[in-house]
Steps between C-alpha positions, in 0.01 A plus 500: 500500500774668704740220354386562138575874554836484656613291204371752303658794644840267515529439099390927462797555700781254365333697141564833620854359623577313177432837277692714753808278489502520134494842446786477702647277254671253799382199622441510889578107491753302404462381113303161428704249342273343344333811397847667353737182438791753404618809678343817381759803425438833541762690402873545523694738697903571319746493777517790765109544428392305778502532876511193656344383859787526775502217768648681831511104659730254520553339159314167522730150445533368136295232483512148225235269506496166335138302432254277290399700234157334479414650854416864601779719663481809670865602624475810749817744614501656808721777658749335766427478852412712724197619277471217270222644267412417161705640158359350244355119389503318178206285414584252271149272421534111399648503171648834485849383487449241257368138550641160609679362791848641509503829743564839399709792694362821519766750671388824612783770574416866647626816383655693769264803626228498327218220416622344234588114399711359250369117421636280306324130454634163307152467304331745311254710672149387362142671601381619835810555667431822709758721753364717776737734616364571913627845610256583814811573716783580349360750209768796443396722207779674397563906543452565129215288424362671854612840332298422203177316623432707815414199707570162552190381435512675147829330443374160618165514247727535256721213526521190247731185504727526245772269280808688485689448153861441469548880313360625888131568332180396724222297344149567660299225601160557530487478952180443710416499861430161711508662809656834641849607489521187239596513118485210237552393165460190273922466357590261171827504583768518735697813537516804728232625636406841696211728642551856315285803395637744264654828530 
């Protein structure tokens, strides 16, 4: 009976949780690919409307990886030594670089003080490729996002990954929440990529 109950109480709560998060109107975890096979925008920010996430670490290495497309990949950056924590991965599932024997290069190049990536791939990006940006340790919100927020915290709910355009303009992806201090979003193409909220 006890068993019965605590299953019971278990699906009121996730519920409750479910209808909470969506009057919030973000996901708390990261998108399902095969729920959402293409990114999800949510907006876009014109150039200078945006403050992005500052990285007060060491810049992590550029990083090119070459592999079997018809194999799951999950490429991870990391801040140098002595720290060595995680930046950001790229999960790329079997198949979402294209098909067939002959290997694809994914590179993956950081933007210089602040959590960003630009990637650039020799396949089309297909579905389910997702990037988690990881920024438990070296978060810096900057003073006038700080200025306009209040908090950190406030700045940090507010974040989103974002594609940056070539005219400087931010497109919104639509960002959940595997775990904390963690941000991700399905991409359908390569490009440059950052955390930002707007002004």
């Amino acid at each position: 009976m006890t068993h019965h109950v605590t299953i019971a109480r278990r699906a009121a709560l996730a519920s409750v949780a479910f209808a909470a998060l969506s009057c919030r109107g973000r996901p708390k975890v990261a998108p399902d690919p095969a729920a959402t096979p293409v990114p999800v925008t949510t907006g876009t920010l014109k150039a200078g409307q945006a403050f992005v996430l500052e990285d007060d670490g060491a810049d992590p290495h550029d990083t090119t990886v070459t592999f079997n497309p018809d194999r799951p990949r999950v490429i991870v950056l990391r801040h140098p030594d002595p720290d060595n924590t995680p930046f950001a991965t790229l999960e790329i599932p079997a198949g979402g670089l294209g098909t067939g024997s002959d290997p694809v290069t994914v590179t993956l190049v950081t933007r210089p003080g602040v959590y960003g990536l630009d990637i650039s791939a020799t396949a089309p990006f297909g579905p389910g490729i997702i990037l988690t940006f990881k920024y438990a340790v070296h978060f810096a919100a900057p003073a006038a996002a700080l200025a306009k927020y209040g908090t950190r915290a406030a700045y940090e709910r507010r974040l989103a990954i974002a594609r940056r355009n070539a005219d400087g303009s931010l497109v919104l992806l639509a960002s959940g929440r595997p775990a904390g201090d963690n941000l991700s979003a399905l991409l359908n193409t390569p490009g440059t990529y950052v955390v930002a909220a707007s002004r």
